[in-house]
Structure formats: C-alpha cells, structure tokens
C-alpha cells in the first residue's frame, strides 16, 4: 500500500560516529581522509573542531548516541584538555561508545601526556612503548575480536592476519586487550608467526609474540572502550582496524591503497594549532 513504510524491508540504521579534530589542520587531510572516506560509506559521520561544540554534543542525552568517538589529533591528550577528555569518558561509560585514537595521535602525542591520558581513563598500566617498523600479527583471542559480531575474522577481505607497519606501540597492555602485537620471532626473516598464521592460528600463543601492542582495545568502566592504533601512516590494513574498532565491518570497506603525503616538522617539536606553526616541546 502506497505511503506505508515496510520496516521489515529497511536496512538497519547506520552507526553514528563523531570525529574529533580539535587541532584540525588542512594539510593533514590526506592522512585523515584515508580512513574517513571508507567510513562515510558505512556510517553516519559528523566532525567537530571546537571544544564548546564537543561539550554540547557530549551532554545532550536525548540524541541518538554515537557508537564511536574518533580522535584524529593529540589535542585531548594535552594536560589542559584532560577535563574535556573526562567528559568524553563519562559519555563513553554512559552510552557504551568506543574512543579510537588514530590519525596524528601516535605521531604528536607526548609520552608523558599519553601516560596521564590513559591514567585518567582507568588504564594506568598503558604506557608508550617501542616506536619502530615491525611485522604485527593478529591476536584472535583478544576482547573485541574473539566475540566480534560486526565482522567475520575468517573473511579474507577483513582484518589481516599479519602486516608490516611503522607504529608507536603501547606497553603494559594485558594480553586480552592486544589486537595486534609485534612479531618478535626469530624464525626465518621475522615472518615466523605470520607464516604460522597463514597456515592456521590453531595452537598459536600470542604471548610469545611480544609484550607490546601496536593496536589495543581496553575497557572504560563497564560499557565504554578505548581503541589505540599506533600506525603513524594509516596504511590500508590499519584502516580496516580503525573501522573494526568503530564497530564497522572492515570487509565492506572500499579502501584506496596509496602513499599518504605527510607534513614534516622538526624533531622535538609539536604542531600548535592556535599559533599555526610547530613549537618546541
């Protein structure tokens, strides 16, 4: 009958995702759009660049909740912004949202700031770890992977069993909260565990692969979660990880495979969005 909507025939509503870019800089768009572009096909995405707007969205209880808060820069890790981050934490505990740290966070977040950031998040054992290029391998028994309902681990177009990435790892992460760990095996060319994964994950002990986490997924209260993606280049396999942490199916994403042009800055300096330049730290 015309005019009547058949709810049974409609697709499930797309998740709502809030992208937080408080230190937004246009020159970093290439890096961020690598994951924002495929995300737009799978979710309803909004972006906020001002702290006042973020506060208004976080305290608005009558709105449909966001399933994920995606931090594209290190602004909320700064000491002067921890009170605002605590508002995000309260939102996550109330709604069950996941905060995903990616984009520029691993490149520009200072170790002491990140340590305090995780401490106020209830994850005081999480610390900055190794910064290097490694083969990282999937931990199929990790929380959020073992019990995932929004993606199929066996889908060849989904999360990679292993891949090569330059990332800032975290130390102090419990094994059940490590999604990807560096392959520290001494077999062959360093691809020992990855080779085993290619044959099958049965009998693989992720604890032997190293005690660092290139990708982590930990609890915030009883309902919220924090996801960490240490990849500083947002390479295609990591983009799939970002989408999965946001509650999306990475196998459905159309991800471009291209080299990202990144702005350069001198060592021991960080970008100050207010001044529009790199400043010493």
PDB file of C-alpha atoms in Angstrom:
ATOM      1  CA  UNK A   1       0.000   0.000   0.000  1.00  0.00           C
ATOM      2  CA  UNK A   2       1.383   3.390  -1.011  1.00  0.00           C
ATOM      3  CA  UNK A   3       2.516   5.661   1.822  1.00  0.00           C
ATOM      4  CA  UNK A   4       3.214   2.845   4.298  1.00  0.00           C
ATOM      5  CA  UNK A   5       6.852   2.141   5.063  1.00  0.00           C
ATOM      6  CA  UNK A   6       7.725  -1.521   5.359  1.00  0.00           C
ATOM      7  CA  UNK A   7      10.110  -1.520   8.313  1.00  0.00           C
ATOM      8  CA  UNK A   8      10.986  -5.169   7.754  1.00  0.00           C
ATOM      9  CA  UNK A   9      12.366  -4.287   4.330  1.00  0.00           C
ATOM     10  CA  UNK A  10      14.522  -1.395   5.510  1.00  0.00           C
ATOM     11  CA  UNK A  11      18.200  -1.791   6.183  1.00  0.00           C
ATOM     12  CA  UNK A  12      19.450  -1.450   9.729  1.00  0.00           C
ATOM     13  CA  UNK A  13      20.332   2.158  10.593  1.00  0.00           C
ATOM     14  CA  UNK A  14      23.966   3.097  10.146  1.00  0.00           C
ATOM     15  CA  UNK A  15      26.059   3.673  13.282  1.00  0.00           C
ATOM     16  CA  UNK A  16      26.739   7.298  14.233  1.00  0.00           C
ATOM     17  CA  UNK A  17      30.399   8.261  14.567  1.00  0.00           C
ATOM     18  CA  UNK A  18      31.802  11.533  15.885  1.00  0.00           C
ATOM     19  CA  UNK A  19      35.203  12.565  14.545  1.00  0.00           C
ATOM     20  CA  UNK A  20      37.027  14.885  16.970  1.00  0.00           C
ATOM     21  CA  UNK A  21      39.631  17.176  15.371  1.00  0.00           C
ATOM     22  CA  UNK A  22      40.320  19.936  17.892  1.00  0.00           C
ATOM     23  CA  UNK A  23      43.734  20.662  16.342  1.00  0.00           C
ATOM     24  CA  UNK A  24      42.434  20.449  12.794  1.00  0.00           C
ATOM     25  CA  UNK A  25      44.922  21.338  10.096  1.00  0.00           C
ATOM     26  CA  UNK A  26      44.017  21.144   6.425  1.00  0.00           C
ATOM     27  CA  UNK A  27      47.460  19.883   5.436  1.00  0.00           C
ATOM     28  CA  UNK A  28      46.760  16.656   7.347  1.00  0.00           C
ATOM     29  CA  UNK A  29      43.546  15.928   5.444  1.00  0.00           C
ATOM     30  CA  UNK A  30      45.236  13.374   3.179  1.00  0.00           C
ATOM     31  CA  UNK A  31      46.267  11.345   6.216  1.00  0.00           C
ATOM     32  CA  UNK A  32      42.857  11.504   7.879  1.00  0.00           C
ATOM     33  CA  UNK A  33      40.759  11.014   4.751  1.00  0.00           C
ATOM     34  CA  UNK A  34      42.379   7.623   4.199  1.00  0.00           C
ATOM     35  CA  UNK A  35      40.007   6.226   6.828  1.00  0.00           C
ATOM     36  CA  UNK A  36      37.263   8.881   6.771  1.00  0.00           C
ATOM     37  CA  UNK A  37      36.404   8.209   3.124  1.00  0.00           C
ATOM     38  CA  UNK A  38      35.574   4.489   3.533  1.00  0.00           C
ATOM     39  CA  UNK A  39      33.950   5.254   6.887  1.00  0.00           C
ATOM     40  CA  UNK A  40      31.416   7.518   5.171  1.00  0.00           C
ATOM     41  CA  UNK A  41      30.090   4.532   3.211  1.00  0.00           C
ATOM     42  CA  UNK A  42      29.421   2.539   6.370  1.00  0.00           C
ATOM     43  CA  UNK A  43      28.332   5.078   8.984  1.00  0.00           C
ATOM     44  CA  UNK A  44      26.766   8.473   9.607  1.00  0.00           C
ATOM     45  CA  UNK A  45      29.823  10.596  10.325  1.00  0.00           C
ATOM     46  CA  UNK A  46      29.938  14.015  11.973  1.00  0.00           C
ATOM     47  CA  UNK A  47      33.021  16.086  12.725  1.00  0.00           C
ATOM     48  CA  UNK A  48      33.706  18.585  15.489  1.00  0.00           C
ATOM     49  CA  UNK A  49      36.619  21.034  15.643  1.00  0.00           C
ATOM     50  CA  UNK A  50      35.679  23.213  18.627  1.00  0.00           C
ATOM     51  CA  UNK A  51      35.741  22.251  22.304  1.00  0.00           C
ATOM     52  CA  UNK A  52      32.483  24.077  23.051  1.00  0.00           C
ATOM     53  CA  UNK A  53      30.661  22.139  20.335  1.00  0.00           C
ATOM     54  CA  UNK A  54      32.093  18.866  21.612  1.00  0.00           C
ATOM     55  CA  UNK A  55      30.888  19.619  25.145  1.00  0.00           C
ATOM     56  CA  UNK A  56      27.398  20.400  23.872  1.00  0.00           C
ATOM     57  CA  UNK A  57      27.225  17.104  21.983  1.00  0.00           C
ATOM     58  CA  UNK A  58      28.504  15.067  24.928  1.00  0.00           C
ATOM     59  CA  UNK A  59      25.936  16.352  27.412  1.00  0.00           C
ATOM     60  CA  UNK A  60      22.972  16.066  25.036  1.00  0.00           C
ATOM     61  CA  UNK A  61      21.263  12.979  26.428  1.00  0.00           C
ATOM     62  CA  UNK A  62      18.185  12.947  24.180  1.00  0.00           C
ATOM     63  CA  UNK A  63      20.167  12.435  20.960  1.00  0.00           C
ATOM     64  CA  UNK A  64      20.910   9.080  19.348  1.00  0.00           C
ATOM     65  CA  UNK A  65      24.273   8.093  20.871  1.00  0.00           C
ATOM     66  CA  UNK A  66      27.474   7.833  18.904  1.00  0.00           C
ATOM     67  CA  UNK A  67      28.928   4.346  18.673  1.00  0.00           C
ATOM     68  CA  UNK A  68      32.447   5.727  18.358  1.00  0.00           C
ATOM     69  CA  UNK A  69      34.447   8.889  19.050  1.00  0.00           C
ATOM     70  CA  UNK A  70      37.422   9.081  16.683  1.00  0.00           C
ATOM     71  CA  UNK A  71      40.311  11.269  17.861  1.00  0.00           C
ATOM     72  CA  UNK A  72      42.340  12.405  14.851  1.00  0.00           C
ATOM     73  CA  UNK A  73      44.881  14.500  16.758  1.00  0.00           C
ATOM     74  CA  UNK A  74      46.518  14.690  20.171  1.00  0.00           C
ATOM     75  CA  UNK A  75      44.552  17.686  21.499  1.00  0.00           C
ATOM     76  CA  UNK A  76      42.638  15.723  24.145  1.00  0.00           C
ATOM     77  CA  UNK A  77      45.868  14.215  25.485  1.00  0.00           C
ATOM     78  CA  UNK A  78      47.187  17.654  26.488  1.00  0.00           C
ATOM     79  CA  UNK A  79      47.113  18.385  30.250  1.00  0.00           C
ATOM     80  CA  UNK A  80      44.941  21.470  29.747  1.00  0.00           C
ATOM     81  CA  UNK A  81      42.326  19.366  27.938  1.00  0.00           C
ATOM     82  CA  UNK A  82      42.073  16.408  30.327  1.00  0.00           C
ATOM     83  CA  UNK A  83      38.894  17.846  31.881  1.00  0.00           C
ATOM     84  CA  UNK A  84      37.296  17.763  28.433  1.00  0.00           C
ATOM     85  CA  UNK A  85      38.552  14.213  27.933  1.00  0.00           C
ATOM     86  CA  UNK A  86      36.909  13.261  31.233  1.00  0.00           C
ATOM     87  CA  UNK A  87      33.617  14.466  29.735  1.00  0.00           C
ATOM     88  CA  UNK A  88      34.262  12.067  26.856  1.00  0.00           C
ATOM     89  CA  UNK A  89      34.932   9.277  29.353  1.00  0.00           C
ATOM     90  CA  UNK A  90      31.649   9.980  31.135  1.00  0.00           C
ATOM     91  CA  UNK A  91      29.863   9.809  27.777  1.00  0.00           C
ATOM     92  CA  UNK A  92      31.553   6.504  26.938  1.00  0.00           C
ATOM     93  CA  UNK A  93      30.641   4.973  30.295  1.00  0.00           C
ATOM     94  CA  UNK A  94      27.034   6.085  29.859  1.00  0.00           C
ATOM     95  CA  UNK A  95      26.499   5.104  26.223  1.00  0.00           C
ATOM     96  CA  UNK A  96      28.997   2.298  25.628  1.00  0.00           C
ATOM     97  CA  UNK A  97      30.822   4.261  22.929  1.00  0.00           C
ATOM     98  CA  UNK A  98      34.382   3.443  21.888  1.00  0.00           C
ATOM     99  CA  UNK A  99      37.028   6.161  21.610  1.00  0.00           C
ATOM    100  CA  UNK A 100      39.501   5.372  18.828  1.00  0.00           C
ATOM    101  CA  UNK A 101      42.887   7.106  18.942  1.00  0.00           C
ATOM    102  CA  UNK A 102      44.397   7.318  15.479  1.00  0.00           C
ATOM    103  CA  UNK A 103      45.472   9.842  12.856  1.00  0.00           C
ATOM    104  CA  UNK A 104      48.102  12.165  14.322  1.00  0.00           C
ATOM    105  CA  UNK A 105      47.823  10.944  17.919  1.00  0.00           C
ATOM    106  CA  UNK A 106      50.706   8.469  17.733  1.00  0.00           C
ATOM    107  CA  UNK A 107      52.890  11.000  15.905  1.00  0.00           C
ATOM    108  CA  UNK A 108      52.292  14.077  18.052  1.00  0.00           C
ATOM    109  CA  UNK A 109      51.203  12.793  21.454  1.00  0.00           C
ATOM    110  CA  UNK A 110      53.958  13.261  24.032  1.00  0.00           C
ATOM    111  CA  UNK A 111      54.788  10.176  26.141  1.00  0.00           C
ATOM    112  CA  UNK A 112      54.109  11.879  29.476  1.00  0.00           C
ATOM    113  CA  UNK A 113      50.826  13.310  28.175  1.00  0.00           C
ATOM    114  CA  UNK A 114      49.703   9.935  26.856  1.00  0.00           C
ATOM    115  CA  UNK A 115      50.596   8.278  30.162  1.00  0.00           C
ATOM    116  CA  UNK A 116      48.379  10.770  32.040  1.00  0.00           C
ATOM    117  CA  UNK A 117      45.668  10.384  29.414  1.00  0.00           C
ATOM    118  CA  UNK A 118      45.497   6.626  29.957  1.00  0.00           C
ATOM    119  CA  UNK A 119      45.757   7.043  33.729  1.00  0.00           C
ATOM    120  CA  UNK A 120      42.611   9.190  33.933  1.00  0.00           C
ATOM    121  CA  UNK A 121      40.962   6.670  31.600  1.00  0.00           C
ATOM    122  CA  UNK A 122      41.472   3.903  34.161  1.00  0.00           C
ATOM    123  CA  UNK A 123      44.244   2.241  32.150  1.00  0.00           C
ATOM    124  CA  UNK A 124      47.240   3.337  34.206  1.00  0.00           C
ATOM    125  CA  UNK A 125      49.368   0.383  33.052  1.00  0.00           C
ATOM    126  CA  UNK A 126      49.247   1.574  29.437  1.00  0.00           C
ATOM    127  CA  UNK A 127      52.485   3.387  28.588  1.00  0.00           C
ATOM    128  CA  UNK A 128      54.256   4.480  25.436  1.00  0.00           C
ATOM    129  CA  UNK A 129      56.350   1.594  24.159  1.00  0.00           C
ATOM    130  CA  UNK A 130      58.506   0.921  21.113  1.00  0.00           C
ATOM    131  CA  UNK A 131      58.383   3.119  18.024  1.00  0.00           C
ATOM    132  CA  UNK A 132      59.570   1.064  15.079  1.00  0.00           C
ATOM    133  CA  UNK A 133      58.583  -0.779  11.917  1.00  0.00           C
ATOM    134  CA  UNK A 134      57.560  -4.373  12.565  1.00  0.00           C
ATOM    135  CA  UNK A 135      55.524  -7.216  11.267  1.00  0.00           C
ATOM    136  CA  UNK A 136      52.489  -7.184  13.556  1.00  0.00           C
ATOM    137  CA  UNK A 137      50.248 -10.195  13.991  1.00  0.00           C
ATOM    138  CA  UNK A 138      46.618 -10.514  14.968  1.00  0.00           C
ATOM    139  CA  UNK A 139      45.649 -11.884  18.375  1.00  0.00           C
ATOM    140  CA  UNK A 140      42.439 -13.809  17.586  1.00  0.00           C
ATOM    141  CA  UNK A 141      41.673 -14.346  21.278  1.00  0.00           C
ATOM    142  CA  UNK A 142      41.570 -10.629  22.154  1.00  0.00           C
ATOM    143  CA  UNK A 143      38.449  -8.948  23.500  1.00  0.00           C
ATOM    144  CA  UNK A 144      36.503  -7.407  20.648  1.00  0.00           C
ATOM    145  CA  UNK A 145      37.917  -9.909  18.151  1.00  0.00           C
ATOM    146  CA  UNK A 146      37.057 -13.206  19.798  1.00  0.00           C
ATOM    147  CA  UNK A 147      33.490 -12.050  20.470  1.00  0.00           C
ATOM    148  CA  UNK A 148      33.005  -9.704  17.486  1.00  0.00           C
ATOM    149  CA  UNK A 149      29.540  -9.653  15.931  1.00  0.00           C
ATOM    150  CA  UNK A 150      30.066  -6.926  13.315  1.00  0.00           C
ATOM    151  CA  UNK A 151      32.803  -8.677  11.332  1.00  0.00           C
ATOM    152  CA  UNK A 152      33.918 -12.182  10.437  1.00  0.00           C
ATOM    153  CA  UNK A 153      37.525 -12.957  11.279  1.00  0.00           C
ATOM    154  CA  UNK A 154      37.700 -15.575   8.531  1.00  0.00           C
ATOM    155  CA  UNK A 155      36.680 -13.099   5.805  1.00  0.00           C
ATOM    156  CA  UNK A 156      39.720 -12.637   3.553  1.00  0.00           C
ATOM    157  CA  UNK A 157      38.685  -9.022   2.900  1.00  0.00           C
ATOM    158  CA  UNK A 158      38.573  -8.227   6.613  1.00  0.00           C
ATOM    159  CA  UNK A 159      41.326  -7.852   9.189  1.00  0.00           C
ATOM    160  CA  UNK A 160      44.758  -9.032   8.101  1.00  0.00           C
ATOM    161  CA  UNK A 161      46.406 -11.896   9.978  1.00  0.00           C
ATOM    162  CA  UNK A 162      49.722 -10.030   9.774  1.00  0.00           C
ATOM    163  CA  UNK A 163      51.145  -6.953   8.089  1.00  0.00           C
ATOM    164  CA  UNK A 164      54.147  -4.626   8.055  1.00  0.00           C
ATOM    165  CA  UNK A 165      53.646  -1.285   9.795  1.00  0.00           C
ATOM    166  CA  UNK A 166      55.536   1.590  11.401  1.00  0.00           C
ATOM    167  CA  UNK A 167      53.823   2.297  14.696  1.00  0.00           C
ATOM    168  CA  UNK A 168      54.061   3.549  18.244  1.00  0.00           C
ATOM    169  CA  UNK A 169      53.285   0.544  20.414  1.00  0.00           C
ATOM    170  CA  UNK A 170      51.921   0.574  23.938  1.00  0.00           C
ATOM    171  CA  UNK A 171      53.411  -1.416  26.792  1.00  0.00           C
ATOM    172  CA  UNK A 172      51.587  -2.649  29.879  1.00  0.00           C
ATOM    173  CA  UNK A 173      48.580  -3.828  27.869  1.00  0.00           C
ATOM    174  CA  UNK A 174      47.001  -7.072  29.051  1.00  0.00           C
ATOM    175  CA  UNK A 175      47.127  -9.867  26.502  1.00  0.00           C
ATOM    176  CA  UNK A 176      43.338  -9.907  26.142  1.00  0.00           C
ATOM    177  CA  UNK A 177      43.445  -6.215  25.194  1.00  0.00           C
ATOM    178  CA  UNK A 178      46.121  -6.537  22.477  1.00  0.00           C
ATOM    179  CA  UNK A 179      44.634  -6.763  18.988  1.00  0.00           C
ATOM    180  CA  UNK A 180      47.962  -6.713  17.147  1.00  0.00           C
ATOM    181  CA  UNK A 181      51.390  -7.467  18.589  1.00  0.00           C
ATOM    182  CA  UNK A 182      54.875  -7.210  17.035  1.00  0.00           C
ATOM    183  CA  UNK A 183      56.239 -10.430  15.594  1.00  0.00           C
ATOM    184  CA  UNK A 184      59.455 -10.911  17.560  1.00  0.00           C
ATOM    185  CA  UNK A 185      60.049 -14.483  16.468  1.00  0.00           C
ATOM    186  CA  UNK A 186      63.477 -15.487  15.270  1.00  0.00           C
ATOM    187  CA  UNK A 187      62.236 -17.830  12.576  1.00  0.00           C
ATOM    188  CA  UNK A 188      63.453 -17.101   9.050  1.00  0.00           C
ATOM    189  CA  UNK A 189      63.119 -13.452   8.058  1.00  0.00           C
ATOM    190  CA  UNK A 190      60.972 -12.459  11.029  1.00  0.00           C
ATOM    191  CA  UNK A 191      57.771 -13.701   9.428  1.00  0.00           C
ATOM    192  CA  UNK A 192      57.716 -16.875  11.510  1.00  0.00           C
ATOM    193  CA  UNK A 193      54.464 -16.246  13.351  1.00  0.00           C
ATOM    194  CA  UNK A 194      52.910 -14.646  10.279  1.00  0.00           C
ATOM    195  CA  UNK A 195      53.761 -17.794   8.324  1.00  0.00           C
ATOM    196  CA  UNK A 196      52.144 -19.921  11.006  1.00  0.00           C
ATOM    197  CA  UNK A 197      49.064 -17.725  10.837  1.00  0.00           C
ATOM    198  CA  UNK A 198      48.885 -18.235   7.093  1.00  0.00           C
ATOM    199  CA  UNK A 199      48.686 -21.970   7.784  1.00  0.00           C
ATOM    200  CA  UNK A 200      46.175 -21.544  10.593  1.00  0.00           C
ATOM    201  CA  UNK A 201      46.008 -19.969  14.033  1.00  0.00           C
ATOM    202  CA  UNK A 202      45.455 -23.195  15.965  1.00  0.00           C
ATOM    203  CA  UNK A 203      47.957 -23.548  18.757  1.00  0.00           C
ATOM    204  CA  UNK A 204      49.404 -20.053  18.336  1.00  0.00           C
ATOM    205  CA  UNK A 205      50.341 -18.413  21.631  1.00  0.00           C
ATOM    206  CA  UNK A 206      50.223 -14.607  21.186  1.00  0.00           C
ATOM    207  CA  UNK A 207      52.110 -14.104  24.454  1.00  0.00           C
ATOM    208  CA  UNK A 208      55.266 -15.354  22.747  1.00  0.00           C
ATOM    209  CA  UNK A 209      54.940 -12.717  20.032  1.00  0.00           C
ATOM    210  CA  UNK A 210      55.942  -9.860  22.303  1.00  0.00           C
ATOM    211  CA  UNK A 211      54.587  -7.770  25.130  1.00  0.00           C
ATOM    212  CA  UNK A 212      53.896  -4.635  23.099  1.00  0.00           C
ATOM    213  CA  UNK A 213      50.604  -3.699  21.444  1.00  0.00           C
ATOM    214  CA  UNK A 214      50.515  -1.957  18.070  1.00  0.00           C
ATOM    215  CA  UNK A 215      46.715  -1.991  18.374  1.00  0.00           C
ATOM    216  CA  UNK A 216      44.988  -2.096  21.752  1.00  0.00           C
ATOM    217  CA  UNK A 217      41.366  -2.253  22.882  1.00  0.00           C
ATOM    218  CA  UNK A 218      40.655  -1.728  26.566  1.00  0.00           C
ATOM    219  CA  UNK A 219      37.696  -1.071  28.873  1.00  0.00           C
ATOM    220  CA  UNK A 220      36.364   2.231  30.179  1.00  0.00           C
ATOM    221  CA  UNK A 221      34.001   1.393  33.004  1.00  0.00           C
ATOM    222  CA  UNK A 222      31.536  -1.402  32.327  1.00  0.00           C
ATOM    223  CA  UNK A 223      30.359  -0.250  28.891  1.00  0.00           C
ATOM    224  CA  UNK A 224      32.894   2.044  27.217  1.00  0.00           C
ATOM    225  CA  UNK A 225      36.063   1.137  25.343  1.00  0.00           C
ATOM    226  CA  UNK A 226      39.287   2.761  24.125  1.00  0.00           C
ATOM    227  CA  UNK A 227      40.983   1.673  20.927  1.00  0.00           C
ATOM    228  CA  UNK A 228      44.592   2.572  20.126  1.00  0.00           C
ATOM    229  CA  UNK A 229      46.022   2.389  16.604  1.00  0.00           C
ATOM    230  CA  UNK A 230      49.733   3.196  16.673  1.00  0.00           C
ATOM    231  CA  UNK A 231      50.230   3.239  12.892  1.00  0.00           C
ATOM    232  CA  UNK A 232      51.669   6.665  12.008  1.00  0.00           C
ATOM    233  CA  UNK A 233      50.926   6.310   8.279  1.00  0.00           C
ATOM    234  CA  UNK A 234      47.352   4.943   8.271  1.00  0.00           C
ATOM    235  CA  UNK A 235      48.281   2.099   5.943  1.00  0.00           C
ATOM    236  CA  UNK A 236      45.382   0.134   4.376  1.00  0.00           C
ATOM    237  CA  UNK A 237      45.421  -2.805   6.848  1.00  0.00           C
ATOM    238  CA  UNK A 238      45.339  -0.301   9.724  1.00  0.00           C
ATOM    239  CA  UNK A 239      42.397   1.487   8.125  1.00  0.00           C
ATOM    240  CA  UNK A 240      40.496  -1.795   8.353  1.00  0.00           C
ATOM    241  CA  UNK A 241      41.466  -1.973  12.031  1.00  0.00           C
ATOM    242  CA  UNK A 242      40.183   1.570  12.639  1.00  0.00           C
ATOM    243  CA  UNK A 243      36.853   0.689  11.048  1.00  0.00           C
ATOM    244  CA  UNK A 244      36.565  -2.500  13.091  1.00  0.00           C
ATOM    245  CA  UNK A 245      37.273  -0.598  16.319  1.00  0.00           C
ATOM    246  CA  UNK A 246      34.464   1.784  15.340  1.00  0.00           C
ATOM    247  CA  UNK A 247      32.028  -1.126  15.144  1.00  0.00           C
ATOM    248  CA  UNK A 248      32.053  -1.372  11.343  1.00  0.00           C
ATOM    249  CA  UNK A 249      32.707  -4.353   9.081  1.00  0.00           C
ATOM    250  CA  UNK A 250      36.159  -3.839   7.517  1.00  0.00           C
ATOM    251  CA  UNK A 251      35.394  -6.361   4.778  1.00  0.00           C
ATOM    252  CA  UNK A 252      32.765  -3.994   3.360  1.00  0.00           C
ATOM    253  CA  UNK A 253      35.122  -1.038   3.102  1.00  0.00           C
ATOM    254  CA  UNK A 254      36.485   0.288  -0.171  1.00  0.00           C
ATOM    255  CA  UNK A 255      39.998   1.281   0.834  1.00  0.00           C
ATOM    256  CA  UNK A 256      42.381   3.020  -1.528  1.00  0.00           C
ATOM    257  CA  UNK A 257      45.947   1.749  -1.478  1.00  0.00           C
ATOM    258  CA  UNK A 258      48.162   4.781  -1.908  1.00  0.00           C
ATOM    259  CA  UNK A 259      51.032   6.535  -0.203  1.00  0.00           C
ATOM    260  CA  UNK A 260      49.960   9.330   2.113  1.00  0.00           C
ATOM    261  CA  UNK A 261      51.736  12.664   1.872  1.00  0.00           C
ATOM    262  CA  UNK A 262      52.509  13.871   5.383  1.00  0.00           C
ATOM    263  CA  UNK A 263      53.594  17.332   6.518  1.00  0.00           C
ATOM    264  CA  UNK A 264      57.045  17.332   8.033  1.00  0.00           C
ATOM    265  CA  UNK A 265      58.170  19.042  11.191  1.00  0.00           C
ATOM    266  CA  UNK A 266      61.430  19.257  13.099  1.00  0.00           C
ATOM    267  CA  UNK A 267      62.213  16.747  15.820  1.00  0.00           C
ATOM    268  CA  UNK A 268      61.331  17.610  19.426  1.00  0.00           C
ATOM    269  CA  UNK A 269      58.550  19.909  18.261  1.00  0.00           C
ATOM    270  CA  UNK A 270      54.775  19.634  18.036  1.00  0.00           C
ATOM    271  CA  UNK A 271      52.155  21.394  15.960  1.00  0.00           C
ATOM    272  CA  UNK A 272      50.375  24.243  17.772  1.00  0.00           C
ATOM    273  CA  UNK A 273      47.031  24.766  16.051  1.00  0.00           C
ATOM    274  CA  UNK A 274      46.445  28.077  17.822  1.00  0.00           C
ATOM    275  CA  UNK A 275      49.707  29.575  16.566  1.00  0.00           C
ATOM    276  CA  UNK A 276      49.590  27.742  13.259  1.00  0.00           C
ATOM    277  CA  UNK A 277      53.187  26.538  13.480  1.00  0.00           C
ATOM    278  CA  UNK A 278      55.481  23.937  15.052  1.00  0.00           C
ATOM    279  CA  UNK A 279      56.636  24.869  18.548  1.00  0.00           C
ATOM    280  CA  UNK A 280      59.331  23.398  20.772  1.00  0.00           C
ATOM    281  CA  UNK A 281      58.265  20.916  23.454  1.00  0.00           C
TER     282      UNK A 281
END
